[in-house]
mmCIF file of C-alpha atoms in Angstrom:
data_model
loop_
_atom_site.group_PDB
_atom_site.id
_atom_site.type_symbol
_atom_site.label_atom_id
_atom_site.label_comp_id
_atom_site.label_asym_id
_atom_site.label_seq_id
_atom_site.Cartn_x
_atom_site.Cartn_y
_atom_site.Cartn_z
ATOM 1 C CA MET A 1 -31.302 -36.205 -16.878
ATOM 2 C CA GLY A 2 -33.531 -34.327 -19.291
ATOM 3 C CA CYS A 3 -33.889 -34.353 -23.089
ATOM 4 C CA ASP A 4 -35.473 -37.813 -22.998
ATOM 5 C CA GLY A 5 -38.635 -36.692 -24.720
ATOM 6 C CA GLY A 6 -40.596 -35.796 -21.633
ATOM 7 C CA THR A 7 -38.933 -32.481 -20.813
ATOM 8 C CA ILE A 8 -38.405 -29.310 -22.729
ATOM 9 C CA PRO A 9 -35.175 -27.522 -21.770
ATOM 10 C CA LYS A 10 -35.170 -23.773 -21.317
ATOM 11 C CA ARG A 11 -32.672 -21.495 -23.051
ATOM 12 C CA HIS A 12 -30.715 -20.735 -19.862
ATOM 13 C CA GLU A 13 -30.196 -24.466 -19.339
ATOM 14 C CA LEU A 14 -28.590 -24.932 -22.757
ATOM 15 C CA VAL A 15 -26.638 -21.686 -23.278
ATOM 16 C CA LYS A 16 -23.796 -20.809 -20.958
ATOM 17 C CA GLY A 17 -23.375 -17.088 -20.366
ATOM 18 C CA PRO A 18 -20.116 -15.213 -19.934
ATOM 19 C CA LYS A 19 -18.299 -15.700 -16.660
ATOM 20 C CA LYS A 20 -18.715 -12.958 -14.125
ATOM 21 C CA VAL A 21 -15.613 -10.908 -13.449
ATOM 22 C CA GLU A 22 -14.432 -11.064 -9.861
ATOM 23 C CA LYS A 23 -14.364 -7.655 -8.230
ATOM 24 C CA VAL A 24 -11.290 -6.580 -6.310
ATOM 25 C CA ASP A 25 -11.939 -5.561 -2.737
ATOM 26 C CA LYS A 26 -10.910 -1.892 -2.533
ATOM 27 C CA ASP A 27 -10.234 -2.032 1.202
ATOM 28 C CA ALA A 28 -7.907 -5.005 0.845
ATOM 29 C CA GLU A 29 -6.090 -3.279 -2.005
ATOM 30 C CA LEU A 30 -5.563 -0.130 0.077
ATOM 31 C CA VAL A 31 -4.323 -2.138 3.053
ATOM 32 C CA ALA A 32 -1.840 -3.951 0.836
ATOM 33 C CA GLN A 33 -0.632 -0.730 -0.757
ATOM 34 C CA TRP A 34 -0.070 1.187 2.496
ATOM 35 C CA ASN A 35 1.081 -1.607 4.827
ATOM 36 C CA TYR A 36 3.280 -3.826 2.650
ATOM 37 C CA CYS A 37 6.477 -3.288 0.659
ATOM 38 C CA THR A 38 5.770 -3.122 -3.071
ATOM 39 C CA LEU A 39 8.918 -5.038 -3.929
ATOM 40 C CA SER A 40 9.211 -7.785 -1.302
ATOM 41 C CA GLN A 41 5.535 -7.980 -0.179
ATOM 42 C CA GLU A 42 6.664 -7.879 3.471
ATOM 43 C CA ILE A 43 5.193 -5.613 6.148
ATOM 44 C CA LEU A 44 6.669 -2.115 6.004
ATOM 45 C CA ARG A 45 9.282 -1.481 8.659
ATOM 46 C CA ARG A 46 11.693 1.361 9.199
ATOM 47 C CA PRO A 47 13.541 2.654 7.232
ATOM 48 C CA VAL A 48 10.808 3.142 4.633
ATOM 49 C CA VAL A 49 11.616 4.689 1.261
ATOM 50 C CA ALA A 50 9.419 5.910 -1.591
ATOM 51 C CA CYS A 51 10.013 6.365 -5.307
ATOM 52 C CA GLU A 52 8.783 9.209 -7.481
ATOM 53 C CA LEU A 53 5.668 7.176 -8.308
ATOM 54 C CA GLY A 54 4.673 7.162 -4.634
ATOM 55 C CA ARG A 55 5.184 3.460 -4.012
ATOM 56 C CA LEU A 56 6.445 2.448 -0.575
ATOM 57 C CA TYR A 57 9.382 0.079 -0.105
ATOM 58 C CA ASN A 58 11.511 -1.317 2.687
ATOM 59 C CA LYS A 59 14.973 0.156 2.222
ATOM 60 C CA ASP A 60 16.716 -3.186 2.624
ATOM 61 C CA ALA A 61 14.491 -4.710 -0.091
ATOM 62 C CA VAL A 62 15.480 -1.938 -2.514
ATOM 63 C CA ILE A 63 19.176 -2.422 -1.720
ATOM 64 C CA GLU A 64 18.891 -6.180 -2.254
ATOM 65 C CA PHE A 65 17.058 -5.554 -5.546
ATOM 66 C CA LEU A 66 19.798 -3.202 -6.742
ATOM 67 C CA LEU A 67 22.624 -5.559 -5.739
ATOM 68 C CA ASP A 68 21.060 -8.738 -7.152
ATOM 69 C CA LYS A 69 20.848 -8.064 -10.888
ATOM 70 C CA SER A 70 21.585 -11.650 -11.939
ATOM 71 C CA ALA A 71 18.234 -13.201 -11.046
ATOM 72 C CA GLU A 72 15.260 -11.676 -12.823
ATOM 73 C CA LYS A 73 12.486 -11.612 -10.268
ATOM 74 C CA ALA A 74 8.782 -11.527 -11.070
ATOM 75 C CA LEU A 75 8.275 -8.592 -8.703
ATOM 76 C CA GLY A 76 11.164 -6.693 -10.303
ATOM 77 C CA LYS A 77 8.699 -4.984 -12.625
ATOM 78 C CA ALA A 78 7.364 -3.016 -9.653
ATOM 79 C CA ALA A 79 10.789 -1.425 -9.186
ATOM 80 C CA SER A 80 12.201 -1.500 -12.707
ATOM 81 C CA HIS A 81 12.306 2.316 -12.765
ATOM 82 C CA ILE A 82 14.673 2.382 -9.767
ATOM 83 C CA ARG A 83 18.235 2.417 -11.114
ATOM 84 C CA SER A 84 20.109 3.525 -7.977
ATOM 85 C CA ILE A 85 19.497 4.390 -4.343
ATOM 86 C CA LYS A 86 19.316 8.053 -5.391
ATOM 87 C CA ASN A 87 15.981 7.354 -7.105
ATOM 88 C CA VAL A 88 14.273 6.772 -3.750
ATOM 89 C CA THR A 89 13.756 9.083 -0.785
ATOM 90 C CA GLU A 90 13.932 7.910 2.808
ATOM 91 C CA LEU A 91 10.726 8.925 4.584
ATOM 92 C CA ARG A 92 10.461 10.489 8.018
ATOM 93 C CA LEU A 93 7.167 9.037 9.235
ATOM 94 C CA SER A 94 5.257 9.948 12.398
ATOM 95 C CA ASP A 95 4.007 7.041 14.498
ATOM 96 C CA ASN A 96 0.320 6.702 15.304
ATOM 97 C CA PRO A 97 -0.182 6.504 19.095
ATOM 98 C CA ALA A 98 -3.480 4.601 18.622
ATOM 99 C CA TRP A 99 -1.829 1.814 16.611
ATOM 100 C CA GLU A 100 -1.337 -1.341 18.676
ATOM 101 C CA GLY A 101 0.318 -3.514 16.044
ATOM 102 C CA ASP A 102 0.931 -7.159 16.838
ATOM 103 C CA LYS A 103 1.373 -6.700 20.579
ATOM 104 C CA GLY A 104 -2.392 -6.722 21.240
ATOM 105 C CA ASN A 105 -3.094 -9.918 19.299
ATOM 106 C CA THR A 106 -0.673 -12.494 20.647
ATOM 107 C CA LYS A 107 -3.157 -15.383 20.876
ATOM 108 C CA GLY A 108 -4.968 -14.680 17.616
ATOM 109 C CA ASP A 109 -8.383 -14.324 19.222
ATOM 110 C CA LYS A 110 -8.672 -10.553 18.732
ATOM 111 C CA HIS A 111 -10.020 -8.739 15.671
ATOM 112 C CA ASP A 112 -7.365 -6.764 13.782
ATOM 113 C CA ASP A 113 -8.588 -3.342 12.673
ATOM 114 C CA LEU A 114 -7.108 -3.070 9.190
ATOM 115 C CA GLN A 115 -8.243 0.549 8.860
ATOM 116 C CA ARG A 116 -6.070 1.619 11.810
ATOM 117 C CA ALA A 117 -2.856 2.952 10.306
ATOM 118 C CA ARG A 118 0.646 2.679 11.664
ATOM 119 C CA PHE A 119 1.629 6.214 10.628
ATOM 120 C CA ILE A 120 -0.172 9.578 10.776
ATOM 121 C CA CYS A 121 0.229 13.113 9.486
ATOM 122 C CA PRO A 122 2.072 15.153 12.165
ATOM 123 C CA VAL A 123 0.172 18.366 11.343
ATOM 124 C CA VAL A 124 -3.467 17.345 10.939
ATOM 125 C CA GLY A 125 -3.434 13.876 12.539
ATOM 126 C CA LEU A 126 -4.957 11.975 9.605
ATOM 127 C CA GLU A 127 -4.089 8.301 9.450
ATOM 128 C CA MET A 128 -2.021 7.072 6.510
ATOM 129 C CA ASN A 129 -4.359 4.239 5.527
ATOM 130 C CA GLY A 130 -5.124 5.095 1.898
ATOM 131 C CA ARG A 131 -8.339 7.000 2.536
ATOM 132 C CA HIS A 132 -6.543 10.356 2.361
ATOM 133 C CA ARG A 133 -3.841 11.561 0.007
ATOM 134 C CA PHE A 134 -0.334 11.887 1.373
ATOM 135 C CA CYS A 135 2.716 13.660 -0.035
ATOM 136 C CA PHE A 136 6.382 13.639 0.839
ATOM 137 C CA LEU A 137 8.995 16.305 0.318
ATOM 138 C CA ARG A 138 11.929 15.035 -1.725
ATOM 139 C CA CYS A 139 14.399 17.393 -0.060
ATOM 140 C CA CYS A 140 13.922 16.165 3.527
ATOM 141 C CA GLY A 141 11.596 13.131 3.309
ATOM 142 C CA CYS A 142 8.897 14.529 5.633
ATOM 143 C CA VAL A 143 5.454 13.029 5.028
ATOM 144 C CA PHE A 144 2.272 15.129 5.269
ATOM 145 C CA SER A 145 -1.317 14.759 4.229
ATOM 146 C CA GLU A 146 -2.399 16.761 1.211
ATOM 147 C CA ARG A 147 -4.830 18.648 3.442
ATOM 148 C CA ALA A 148 -1.956 19.767 5.694
ATOM 149 C CA LEU A 149 0.103 20.977 2.742
ATOM 150 C CA LYS A 150 -2.841 23.071 1.544
ATOM 151 C CA GLU A 151 -3.194 24.604 5.009
ATOM 152 C CA ILE A 152 0.511 25.386 5.397
ATOM 153 C CA LYS A 153 0.872 26.896 1.894
ATOM 154 C CA ALA A 154 4.653 26.929 2.103
ATOM 155 C CA GLU A 155 7.314 25.446 -0.134
ATOM 156 C CA VAL A 156 9.647 24.523 2.720
ATOM 157 C CA CYS A 157 9.320 21.872 5.391
ATOM 158 C CA HIS A 158 7.748 23.084 8.625
ATOM 159 C CA THR A 159 10.255 21.131 10.706
#
């Protein structure tokens, strides 16, 4: 029990320090940002759209958000800057041939590689997993890595 006359408490036993702040796992944050819709928190599936802030959305989630103005949703703050479908650009993404998706893990006994991306840059071949910067052209919706755009040095889409 202590403090019964026979023990002398130390300072760290009497004074409680400030609580330690929990650190956010950067890898988990990148996986969530590049694999899930910002609005509906579902896995990204085609057609994928992006806003001018660079956030990725499922197109059907954006349409549902725009049509359903009556119910104020908690996640509506993530898309409050989207006023119409013209504020988003539909992306033309290139599939990664090394990505297996859910077809390899049907029983649940296989390790999922979260760093393996579903989409890649068609020019350089970098995976779109958050480790490298990616850009999209608003005129056509083509997605390239920033490294590829520096190599091309052109204002128009290469396709």
